[in-house]
mmCIF file of C-alpha atoms and ligand atoms in Angstrom:
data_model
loop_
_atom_site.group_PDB
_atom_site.id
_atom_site.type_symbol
_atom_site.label_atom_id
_atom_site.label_comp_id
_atom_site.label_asym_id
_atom_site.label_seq_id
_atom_site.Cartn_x
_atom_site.Cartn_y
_atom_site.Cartn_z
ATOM 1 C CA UNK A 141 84.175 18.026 216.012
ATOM 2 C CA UNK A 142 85.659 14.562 216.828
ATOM 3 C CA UNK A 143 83.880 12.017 214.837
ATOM 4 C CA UNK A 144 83.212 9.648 217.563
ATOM 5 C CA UNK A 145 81.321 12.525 218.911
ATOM 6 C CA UNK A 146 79.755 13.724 216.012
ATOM 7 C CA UNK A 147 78.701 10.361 215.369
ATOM 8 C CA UNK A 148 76.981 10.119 218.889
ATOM 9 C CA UNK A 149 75.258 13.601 218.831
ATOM 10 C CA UNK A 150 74.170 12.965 215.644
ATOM 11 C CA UNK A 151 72.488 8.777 215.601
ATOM 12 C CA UNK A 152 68.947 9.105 215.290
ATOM 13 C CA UNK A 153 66.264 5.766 215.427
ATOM 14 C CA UNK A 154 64.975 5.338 211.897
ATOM 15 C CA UNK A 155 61.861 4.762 211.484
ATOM 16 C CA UNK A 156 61.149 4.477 207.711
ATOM 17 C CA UNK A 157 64.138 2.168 206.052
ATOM 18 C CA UNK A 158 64.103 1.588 202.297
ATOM 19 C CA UNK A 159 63.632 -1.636 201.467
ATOM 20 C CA UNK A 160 65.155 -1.921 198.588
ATOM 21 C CA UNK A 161 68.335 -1.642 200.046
ATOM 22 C CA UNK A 162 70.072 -4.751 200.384
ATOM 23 C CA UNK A 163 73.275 -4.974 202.663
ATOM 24 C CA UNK A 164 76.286 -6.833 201.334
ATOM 25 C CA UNK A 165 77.261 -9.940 203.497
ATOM 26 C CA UNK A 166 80.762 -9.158 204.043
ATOM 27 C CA UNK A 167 79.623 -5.638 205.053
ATOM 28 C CA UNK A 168 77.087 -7.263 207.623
ATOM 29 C CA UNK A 169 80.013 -9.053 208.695
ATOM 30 C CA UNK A 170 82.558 -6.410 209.129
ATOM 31 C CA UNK A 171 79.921 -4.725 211.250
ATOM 32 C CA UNK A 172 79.008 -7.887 213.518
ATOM 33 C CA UNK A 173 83.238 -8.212 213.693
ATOM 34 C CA UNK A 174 83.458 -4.678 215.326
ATOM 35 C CA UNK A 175 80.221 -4.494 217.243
ATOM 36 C CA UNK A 176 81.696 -8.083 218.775
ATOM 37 C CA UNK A 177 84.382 -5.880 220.391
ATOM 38 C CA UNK A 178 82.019 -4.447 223.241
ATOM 39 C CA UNK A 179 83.440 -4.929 226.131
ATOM 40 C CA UNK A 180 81.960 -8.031 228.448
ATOM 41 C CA UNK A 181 82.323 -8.649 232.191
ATOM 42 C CA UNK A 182 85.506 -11.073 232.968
ATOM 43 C CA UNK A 183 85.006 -11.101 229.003
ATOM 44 C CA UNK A 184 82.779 -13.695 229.509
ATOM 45 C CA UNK A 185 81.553 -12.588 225.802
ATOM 46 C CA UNK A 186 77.956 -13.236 226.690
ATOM 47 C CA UNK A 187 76.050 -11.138 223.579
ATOM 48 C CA UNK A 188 74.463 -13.745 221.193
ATOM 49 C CA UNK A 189 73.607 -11.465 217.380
ATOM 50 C CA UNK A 190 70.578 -13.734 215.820
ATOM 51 C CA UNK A 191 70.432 -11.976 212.232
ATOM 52 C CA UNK A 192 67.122 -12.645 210.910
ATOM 53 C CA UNK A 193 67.014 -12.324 206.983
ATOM 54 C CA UNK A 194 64.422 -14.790 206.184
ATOM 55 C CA UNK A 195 61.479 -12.764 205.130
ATOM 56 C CA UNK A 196 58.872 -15.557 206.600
ATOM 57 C CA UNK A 197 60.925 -14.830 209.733
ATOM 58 C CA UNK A 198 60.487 -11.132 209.185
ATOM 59 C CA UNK A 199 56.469 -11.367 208.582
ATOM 60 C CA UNK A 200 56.314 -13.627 211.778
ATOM 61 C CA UNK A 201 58.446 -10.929 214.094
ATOM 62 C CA UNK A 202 56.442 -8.100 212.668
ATOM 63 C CA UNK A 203 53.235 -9.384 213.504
ATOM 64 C CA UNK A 204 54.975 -9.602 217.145
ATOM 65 C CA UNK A 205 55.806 -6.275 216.990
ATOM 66 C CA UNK A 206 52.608 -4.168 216.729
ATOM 67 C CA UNK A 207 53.160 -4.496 212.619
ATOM 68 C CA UNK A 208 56.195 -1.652 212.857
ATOM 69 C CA UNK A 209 57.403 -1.525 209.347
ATOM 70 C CA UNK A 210 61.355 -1.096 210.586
ATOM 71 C CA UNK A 211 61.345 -4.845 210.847
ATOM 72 C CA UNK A 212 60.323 -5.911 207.164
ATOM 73 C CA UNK A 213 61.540 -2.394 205.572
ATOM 74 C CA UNK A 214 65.657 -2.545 207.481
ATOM 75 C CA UNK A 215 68.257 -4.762 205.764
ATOM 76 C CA UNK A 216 69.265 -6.330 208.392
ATOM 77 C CA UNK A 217 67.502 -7.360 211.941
ATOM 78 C CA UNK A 218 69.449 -7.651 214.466
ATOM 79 C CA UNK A 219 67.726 -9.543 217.433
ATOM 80 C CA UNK A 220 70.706 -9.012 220.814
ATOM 81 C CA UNK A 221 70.076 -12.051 223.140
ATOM 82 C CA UNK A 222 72.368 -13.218 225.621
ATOM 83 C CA UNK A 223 73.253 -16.193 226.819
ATOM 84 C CA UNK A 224 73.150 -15.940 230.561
ATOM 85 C CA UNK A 225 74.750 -19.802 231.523
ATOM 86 C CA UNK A 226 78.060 -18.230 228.866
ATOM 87 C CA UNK A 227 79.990 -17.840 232.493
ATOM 88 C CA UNK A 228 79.750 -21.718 232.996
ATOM 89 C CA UNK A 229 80.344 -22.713 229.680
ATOM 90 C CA UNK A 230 84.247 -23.932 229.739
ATOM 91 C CA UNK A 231 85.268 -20.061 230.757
ATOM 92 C CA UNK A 232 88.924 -20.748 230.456
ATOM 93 C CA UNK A 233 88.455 -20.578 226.390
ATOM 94 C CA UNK A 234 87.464 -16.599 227.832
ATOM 95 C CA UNK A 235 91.166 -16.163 228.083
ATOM 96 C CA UNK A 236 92.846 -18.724 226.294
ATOM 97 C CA UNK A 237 95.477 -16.049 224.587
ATOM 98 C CA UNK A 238 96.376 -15.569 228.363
ATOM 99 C CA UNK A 239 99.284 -16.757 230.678
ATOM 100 C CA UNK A 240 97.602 -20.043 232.151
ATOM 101 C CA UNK A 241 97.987 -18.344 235.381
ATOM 102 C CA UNK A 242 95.561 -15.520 234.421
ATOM 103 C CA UNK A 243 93.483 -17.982 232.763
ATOM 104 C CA UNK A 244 93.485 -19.849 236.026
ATOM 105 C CA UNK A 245 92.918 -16.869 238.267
ATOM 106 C CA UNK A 246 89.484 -15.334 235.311
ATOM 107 C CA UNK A 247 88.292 -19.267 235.955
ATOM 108 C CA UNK A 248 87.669 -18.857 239.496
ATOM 109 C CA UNK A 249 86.511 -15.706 239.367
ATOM 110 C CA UNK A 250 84.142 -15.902 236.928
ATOM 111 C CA UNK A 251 82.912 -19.167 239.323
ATOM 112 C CA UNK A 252 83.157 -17.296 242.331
ATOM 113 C CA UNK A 253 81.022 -13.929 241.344
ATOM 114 C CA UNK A 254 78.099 -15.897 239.222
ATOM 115 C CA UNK A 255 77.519 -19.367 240.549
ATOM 116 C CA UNK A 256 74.408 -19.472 242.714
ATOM 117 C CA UNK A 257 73.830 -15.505 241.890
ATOM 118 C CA UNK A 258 70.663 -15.872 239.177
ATOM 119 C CA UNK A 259 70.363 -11.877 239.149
ATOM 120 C CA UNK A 260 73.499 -11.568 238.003
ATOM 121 C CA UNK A 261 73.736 -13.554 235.498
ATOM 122 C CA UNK A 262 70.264 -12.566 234.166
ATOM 123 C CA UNK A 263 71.536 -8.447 234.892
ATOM 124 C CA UNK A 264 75.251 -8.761 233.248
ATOM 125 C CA UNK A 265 73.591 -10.434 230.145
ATOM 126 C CA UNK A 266 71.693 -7.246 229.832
ATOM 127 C CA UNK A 267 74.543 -5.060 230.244
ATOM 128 C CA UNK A 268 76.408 -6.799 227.957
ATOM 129 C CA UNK A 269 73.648 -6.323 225.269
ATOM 130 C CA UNK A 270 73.002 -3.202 225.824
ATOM 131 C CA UNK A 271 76.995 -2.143 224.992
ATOM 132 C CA UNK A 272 76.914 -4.551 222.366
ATOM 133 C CA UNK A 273 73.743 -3.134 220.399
ATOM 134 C CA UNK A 274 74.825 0.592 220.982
ATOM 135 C CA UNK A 275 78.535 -0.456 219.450
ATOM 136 C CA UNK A 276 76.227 -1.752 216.372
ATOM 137 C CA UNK A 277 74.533 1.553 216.257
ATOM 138 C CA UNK A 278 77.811 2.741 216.242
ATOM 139 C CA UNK A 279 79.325 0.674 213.418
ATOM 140 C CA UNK A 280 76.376 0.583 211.618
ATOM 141 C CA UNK A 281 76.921 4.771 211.454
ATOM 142 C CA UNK A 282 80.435 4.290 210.192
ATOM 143 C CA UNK A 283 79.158 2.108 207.355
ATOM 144 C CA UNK A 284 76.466 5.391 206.111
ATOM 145 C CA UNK A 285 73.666 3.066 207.339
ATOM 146 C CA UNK A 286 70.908 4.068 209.794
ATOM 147 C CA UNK A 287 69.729 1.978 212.790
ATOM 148 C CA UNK A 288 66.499 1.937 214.889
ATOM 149 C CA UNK A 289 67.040 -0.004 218.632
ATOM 150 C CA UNK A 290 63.592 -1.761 219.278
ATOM 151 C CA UNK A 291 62.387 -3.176 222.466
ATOM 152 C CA UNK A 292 57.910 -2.662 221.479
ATOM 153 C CA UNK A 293 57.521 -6.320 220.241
ATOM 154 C CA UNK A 294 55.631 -9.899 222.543
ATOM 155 C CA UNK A 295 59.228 -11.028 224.051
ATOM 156 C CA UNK A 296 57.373 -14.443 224.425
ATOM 157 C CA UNK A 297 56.102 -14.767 221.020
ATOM 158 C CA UNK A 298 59.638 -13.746 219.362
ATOM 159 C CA UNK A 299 61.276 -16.102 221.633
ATOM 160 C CA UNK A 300 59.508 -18.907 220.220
ATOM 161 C CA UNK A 301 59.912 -17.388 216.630
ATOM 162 C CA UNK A 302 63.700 -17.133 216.819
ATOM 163 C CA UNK A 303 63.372 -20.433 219.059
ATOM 164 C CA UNK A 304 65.384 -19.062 222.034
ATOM 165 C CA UNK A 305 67.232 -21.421 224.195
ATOM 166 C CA UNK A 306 66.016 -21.850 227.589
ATOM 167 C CA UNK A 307 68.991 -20.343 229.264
ATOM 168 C CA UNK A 308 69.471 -17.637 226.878
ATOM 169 C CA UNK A 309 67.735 -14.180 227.363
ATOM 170 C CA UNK A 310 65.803 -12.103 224.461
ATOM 171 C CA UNK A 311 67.266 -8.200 224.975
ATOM 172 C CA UNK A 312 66.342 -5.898 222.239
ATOM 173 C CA UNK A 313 66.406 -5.498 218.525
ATOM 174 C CA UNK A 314 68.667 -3.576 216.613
ATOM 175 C CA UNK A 315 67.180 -3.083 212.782
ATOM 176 C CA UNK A 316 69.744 -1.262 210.410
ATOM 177 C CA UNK A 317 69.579 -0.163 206.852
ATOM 178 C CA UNK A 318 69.278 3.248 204.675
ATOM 179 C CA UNK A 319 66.997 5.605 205.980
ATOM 180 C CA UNK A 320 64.617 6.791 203.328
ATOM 181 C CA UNK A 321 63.303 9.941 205.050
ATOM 182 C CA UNK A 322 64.392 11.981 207.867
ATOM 183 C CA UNK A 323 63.361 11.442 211.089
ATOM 184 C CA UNK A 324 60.932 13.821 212.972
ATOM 185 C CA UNK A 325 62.535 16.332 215.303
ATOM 186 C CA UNK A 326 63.639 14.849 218.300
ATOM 187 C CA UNK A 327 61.529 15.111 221.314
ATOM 188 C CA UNK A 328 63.594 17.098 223.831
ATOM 189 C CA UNK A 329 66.146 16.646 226.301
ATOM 190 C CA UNK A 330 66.052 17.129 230.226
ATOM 191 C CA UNK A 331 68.047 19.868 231.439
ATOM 192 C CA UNK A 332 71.680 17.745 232.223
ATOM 193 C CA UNK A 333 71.451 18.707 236.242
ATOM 194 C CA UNK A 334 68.689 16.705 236.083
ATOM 195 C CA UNK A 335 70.856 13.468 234.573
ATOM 196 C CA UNK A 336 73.746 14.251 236.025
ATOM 197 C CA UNK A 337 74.383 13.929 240.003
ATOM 198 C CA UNK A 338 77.715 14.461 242.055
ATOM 199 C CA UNK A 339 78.705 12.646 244.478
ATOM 200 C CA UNK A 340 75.280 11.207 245.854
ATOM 201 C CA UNK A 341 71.648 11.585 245.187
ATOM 202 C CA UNK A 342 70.403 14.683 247.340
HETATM 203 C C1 FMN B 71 65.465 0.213 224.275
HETATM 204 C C2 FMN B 71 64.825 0.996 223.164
HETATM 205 C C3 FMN B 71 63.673 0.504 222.590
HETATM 206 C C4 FMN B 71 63.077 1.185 221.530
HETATM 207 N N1 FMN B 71 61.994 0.631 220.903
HETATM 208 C C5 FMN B 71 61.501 1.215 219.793
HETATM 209 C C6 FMN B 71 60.485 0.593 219.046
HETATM 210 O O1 FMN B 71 60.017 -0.502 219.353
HETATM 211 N N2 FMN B 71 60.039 1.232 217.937
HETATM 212 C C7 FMN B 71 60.543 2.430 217.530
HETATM 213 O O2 FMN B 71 60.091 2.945 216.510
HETATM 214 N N3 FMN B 71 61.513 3.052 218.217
HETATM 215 C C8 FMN B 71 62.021 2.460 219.328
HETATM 216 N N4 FMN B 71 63.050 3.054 220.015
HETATM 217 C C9 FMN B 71 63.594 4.330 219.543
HETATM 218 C C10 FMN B 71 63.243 5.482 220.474
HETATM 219 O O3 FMN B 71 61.893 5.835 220.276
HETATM 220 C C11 FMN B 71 64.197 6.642 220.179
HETATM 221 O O4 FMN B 71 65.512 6.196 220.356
HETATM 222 C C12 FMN B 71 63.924 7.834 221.101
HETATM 223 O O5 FMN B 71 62.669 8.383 220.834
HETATM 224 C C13 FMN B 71 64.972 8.911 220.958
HETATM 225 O O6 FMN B 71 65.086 9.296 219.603
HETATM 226 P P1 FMN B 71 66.492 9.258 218.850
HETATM 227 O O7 FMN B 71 67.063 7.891 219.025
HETATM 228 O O8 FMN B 71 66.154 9.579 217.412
HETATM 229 O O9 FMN B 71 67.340 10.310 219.482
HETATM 230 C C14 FMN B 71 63.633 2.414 221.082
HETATM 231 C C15 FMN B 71 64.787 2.896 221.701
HETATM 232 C C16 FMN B 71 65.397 2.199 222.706
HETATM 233 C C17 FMN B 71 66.672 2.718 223.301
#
């Protein structure tokens, strides 16, 4: 089978991660490079990767997050915020490898679709993440590591942890490492007529 599909079909969430396994930086790094390569609307590049390695930092987040052991015992925690104002912050360096024409025509664009449009900006910050942190899962599978996505944590309490900007937005975690011990069989799928609809909703 392809490995891009094999590699989907296959990505389970770990929940026990050994802890003595320590990730090298520059393989941390190689995986933040690729995950950075989700795609972004008007690549507004909106997906802010806070990697907490501090273990005070750790304690703090678990105690957030109903004491789940995946945030202590993974080797590196990936908290996926966005930064929702990123379409307002000087967008032309979006496309600075561009013609200045393109550049030109992105800036008002990117103007014109999220200026006075709050939802939006709030809503494409979560799309973005959500790409982002799957393309981490991704990588992170490449590399032999395991990775458990993570939403069951106090959003308000780990924003003041991590000390989250006022105009950014706290998404999801994404905690990687070695996975110790298999995870439990999975819990079922839904039939795929049931997720899959042509054409319209009946
Ligand atoms: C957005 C999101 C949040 C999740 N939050 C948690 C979590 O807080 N703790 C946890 O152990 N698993 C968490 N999971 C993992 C899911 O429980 C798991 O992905 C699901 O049961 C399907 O299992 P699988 O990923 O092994 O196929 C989360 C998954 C997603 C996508």
């Amino acid at each position: 089978m392809n490995e891009i599909i094999s590699a989907i079909t296959s990505r389970r969430a770990t929940k026990k991660f050994d802890p003595s396994h320590i990730i090298p930086e520059a393989e941390l790094s190689a995986i933040l490079e690729a995950a950075r390569h989700a795609p972004t609307a008007f690549n507004i590049q909106n997906v802010r990767f806070l990697v907490v390695q501090d273990r005070e930092q750790r304690r703090l987040i678990r105690e957030a997050a109903w004491d789940q052991p995946q945030i202590d015992d993974c080797s590196a925690l990936i908290v996926m915020c966005a930064d929702i104002k990123a379409w307002e912050k000087d967008p032309a360096r979006y496309w600075r490898d561009a013609p200045t024409a393109v550049q030109d025509q992105y800036v008002h664009m990117i103007q014109q679709y999220y200026a006075g449009h709050e939802q939006v900006q709030r809503d494409e910050g979560f799309r973005s993440c959500g790409l982002a942190a799957y393309a981490l899962m991704m990588t992170a599978h490449a590399h032999g590591l395991h990775t458990c996505p993570m939403d069951g944590f106090d959003f308000e309490r780990v924003k003041e942890i991590i000390n989250l900007p006022a105009d950014h937005e706290l998404v999801m975690f994404v905690a990687l490492g070695k996975q110790l011990s298999a995870p439990s069989p999975r819990g079922g799928f839904l039939p795929l007529d049931e997720v899959v609809k042509r054409d319209f909703f009946s």
